[in-house]
Structures are given as C-alpha cells and as structure tokens.
CSV table of C-alpha atoms and ligand atoms in Angstrom, one decimal:
chain,number,residue,atom,x,y,z
S,762,MET,CA,-15.5,-23.1,-9.1
S,763,ASN,CA,-18.0,-24.1,-11.9
S,764,ILE,CA,-18.9,-21.0,-14.0
S,765,TYR,CA,-22.3,-21.6,-13.7
S,766,LEU,CA,-22.6,-21.7,-10.2
S,767,TYR,CA,-20.6,-18.4,-10.0
S,768,TRP,CA,-23.0,-16.6,-12.2
S,769,LEU,CA,-26.1,-18.4,-10.1
S,770,ILE,CA,-24.8,-17.0,-7.2
S,771,GLN,CA,-23.9,-13.5,-8.5
S,772,LEU,CA,-27.3,-12.9,-10.0
S,773,SER,CA,-29.2,-13.7,-7.0
S,774,TRP,CA,-27.1,-13.8,-3.7
S,775,GLY,CA,-24.9,-11.5,-4.7
S,776,LEU,CA,-27.4,-9.6,-7.3
S,777,LEU,CA,-27.1,-6.4,-5.7
S,778,ILE,CA,-24.3,-5.1,-6.7
S,779,ASN,CA,-24.2,-6.9,-10.1
S,780,LEU,CA,-27.1,-4.9,-11.2
S,781,ALA,CA,-24.7,-1.7,-10.8
S,782,GLY,CA,-22.1,-3.5,-12.8
S,783,LEU,CA,-24.5,-4.6,-15.3
S,784,LEU,CA,-25.7,-1.0,-15.4
S,785,ILE,CA,-22.1,0.4,-16.0
S,786,ALA,CA,-21.5,-2.5,-18.5
S,787,ALA,CA,-24.3,-1.2,-20.7
S,788,VAL,CA,-23.5,2.2,-20.7
S,789,LEU,CA,-19.8,1.3,-22.0
S,790,VAL,CA,-21.1,-1.0,-24.4
S,791,CYS,CA,-23.3,2.1,-25.9
S,792,ARG,CA,-20.3,4.1,-25.9
S,793,GLY,CA,-18.8,1.6,-28.1
S,794,ASN,CA,-16.1,0.1,-25.3
S,795,LYS,CA,-15.6,-3.9,-25.6
S,796,PRO,CA,-16.3,-6.3,-22.7
S,797,LYS,CA,-13.9,-8.5,-21.9
S,798,ARG,CA,-13.6,-12.0,-20.2
S,799,PHE,CA,-11.5,-12.6,-17.1
S,800,HIS,CA,-11.9,-16.1,-16.0
S,801,HIS,CA,-15.7,-16.2,-15.3
S,802,ALA,CA,-16.2,-12.3,-15.0
S,803,VAL,CA,-16.9,-9.7,-17.5
S,804,TYR,CA,-14.6,-6.6,-17.7
S,805,PHE,CA,-14.1,-3.3,-18.9
S,806,GLU,CA,-10.9,-1.3,-19.7
S,807,PHE,CA,-11.1,2.8,-20.1
S,808,GLY,CA,-9.2,5.6,-18.8
S,809,GLU,CA,-5.7,5.8,-17.9
S,810,LYS,CA,-4.0,5.3,-14.0
S,811,TRP,CA,-7.0,5.4,-12.2
S,812,GLY,CA,-7.1,1.5,-11.0
S,813,GLY,CA,-10.1,-0.4,-10.6
S,814,VAL,CA,-13.1,-1.3,-9.0
S,815,ASN,CA,-15.6,-4.2,-8.9
S,816,PHE,CA,-19.2,-4.8,-9.0
S,817,GLY,CA,-19.7,-8.3,-8.5
S,818,GLY,CA,-19.3,-10.8,-12.2
S,819,PHE,CA,-18.4,-7.2,-13.4
S,820,PHE,CA,-14.9,-5.2,-13.0
S,821,PHE,CA,-13.7,-2.3,-14.5
S,822,VAL,CA,-10.0,-1.3,-14.8
S,823,GLN,CA,-7.6,1.2,-16.2
S,824,LYS,CA,-6.4,0.6,-19.9
S,825,ASN,CA,-3.3,-1.8,-20.1
S,826,ALA,CA,-4.5,-3.1,-16.5
S,827,HIS,CA,-1.3,-5.4,-15.2
S,828,HIS,CA,-2.8,-9.2,-14.5
S,829,ARG,CA,-1.9,-8.7,-10.7
S,830,LEU,CA,-4.7,-6.0,-11.1
S,831,LYS,CA,-7.6,-8.0,-12.7
S,832,SER,CA,-6.5,-10.8,-10.3
S,833,HIS,CA,-7.0,-8.1,-7.6
S,834,GLU,CA,-10.7,-7.1,-8.8
S,835,TYR,CA,-11.7,-11.0,-9.6
S,836,GLY,CA,-11.1,-11.9,-6.0
S,837,HIS,CA,-13.4,-9.3,-4.8
S,838,SER,CA,-16.1,-11.2,-7.0
S,839,PHE,CA,-15.9,-13.9,-4.8
S,840,GLN,CA,-16.1,-12.0,-1.5
S,841,ASN,CA,-19.6,-10.8,-3.3
S,842,LEU,CA,-20.5,-14.6,-3.5
S,843,LEU,CA,-20.0,-15.1,0.4
S,844,LEU,CA,-21.2,-11.7,1.4
S,845,GLY,CA,-24.3,-10.7,-0.7
S,846,PRO,CA,-26.6,-8.0,-0.1
S,847,MET,CA,-23.8,-6.7,2.5
S,848,MET,CA,-20.7,-6.4,0.0
S,849,PRO,CA,-21.6,-2.5,-0.8
S,850,PHE,CA,-21.6,-1.7,3.1
S,851,ALA,CA,-18.5,-3.7,4.0
S,852,VAL,CA,-16.3,-4.1,1.1
S,853,ASN,CA,-17.6,-1.5,-1.9
S,854,ILE,CA,-18.2,1.6,0.4
S,855,PRO,CA,-15.4,1.4,3.1
S,856,SER,CA,-12.7,0.5,0.2
S,857,ALA,CA,-14.1,3.7,-2.2
S,858,VAL,CA,-13.9,5.9,1.0
S,859,ARG,CA,-10.1,4.4,1.5
S,860,TYR,CA,-9.3,5.2,-1.9
S,861,HIS,CA,-10.2,8.7,-1.7
S,862,TYR,CA,-8.6,9.1,1.5
S,863,ARG,CA,-5.1,8.0,0.2
S,864,LYS,CA,-5.6,10.1,-2.6
S,865,TYR,CA,-6.0,12.8,-0.4
S,866,GLN,CA,-2.7,11.8,1.6
S,867,LEU,CA,-0.7,11.7,-1.4
S,868,SER,CA,-1.4,15.1,-2.1
S,869,LYS,CA,-0.7,16.0,1.3
S,870,GLY,CA,2.8,14.6,1.0
S,871,HIS,CA,2.1,11.6,3.4
S,872,THR,CA,3.5,8.1,3.0
S,873,LEU,CA,1.0,5.5,2.6
S,874,LYS,CA,0.6,2.1,4.3
S,875,PRO,CA,0.6,-0.8,1.8
S,876,TYR,CA,-2.6,-1.1,-0.1
S,877,ASP,CA,-3.4,-4.5,0.8
S,878,ASP,CA,-3.1,-3.5,4.5
S,879,PHE,CA,-6.7,-3.2,4.7
S,880,TRP,CA,-8.7,-6.1,5.5
S,881,CYS,CA,-10.8,-6.4,2.4
S,882,GLU,CA,-8.1,-5.6,0.1
S,883,GLY,CA,-5.6,-7.8,1.2
S,884,TRP,CA,-8.5,-10.6,1.3
S,885,ALA,CA,-9.6,-9.7,-2.4
S,886,THR,CA,-5.9,-10.3,-3.5
S,887,ARG,CA,-5.5,-13.7,-1.6
S,888,LEU,CA,-8.9,-14.7,-3.4
S,889,GLY,CA,-7.5,-13.7,-6.9
S,890,GLU,CA,-4.4,-15.5,-6.6
S,891,LYS,CA,-6.4,-18.4,-5.5
S,892,HIS,CA,-9.2,-18.4,-8.3
S,893,CYS,CA,-6.6,-17.5,-11.2
S,894,LYS,CA,-4.4,-20.9,-10.8
B,621,LIG,ZN1,-10.0,-3.7,-4.3
C-alpha cells in the first residue's frame, strides 16, 4: 500500500485512535524521545520488557524491540485502516484487558496460551508479516 493512501485513511476513517497516538507521540517528543520510522508507521521505543501498543499509524514498543514485535504492532495499524472507529472496541480494549489478565494469570503461576491465539493478535501478526515484505 502507498504511504499517502495509508496516512489518508489513518487520518480520516481511522482518525479516532490516531488522535490518541498523536497525543502520546507529542508527550514523548517533549520528553526528548526521538520518533522512528517502521515502513509507513511512526514509532517510539521506551521502557523495558513491557511489549508494545498500537494507536493507528503510531505505535510504541519497549527499548530494543525485536523486529517481530514491531511487525506485529505495524499489523495492528492495518486493522485500524479496515475497522476505523470500531478499532478501540474491536481490538484495543479487548487486547488491553487480555494483556492485564495474562499478567495476572502469570503471577498466579498459570500457563498461558500462545499470544496469537486471540483472534485480533494472530490477525495483526499475519498483517504485519504481509506488509513487511
Ligand atoms: Zn497485538
């Protein structure tokens, strides 16, 4: 997909989640954190061992994030292109709830199912792999 079309859809149909991403990006830039490019997306690295989160054309990952994690977060940005205003309710909120539930399960010594078993996570990984070629 062409970068202009990518950002046109991010900032129109997919605007909702990008506003949150832009706000977080602005705070990080003010704190001296440098934005980086990952294909069409803009991302920031900060913190240790927490994973990542996507807000449309923006994503945020732990320091020294592996390519696989960045590709996964990038994959979520394509879900936003498709889901637009439904994105927070279809993906972001369920994913965030699951993230914290998994941390809780881990703290109780439970074994976790593979991360990508959750429909929108497996889908994001596949989209990332597709668009990182
Ligand atoms: Zn994810």
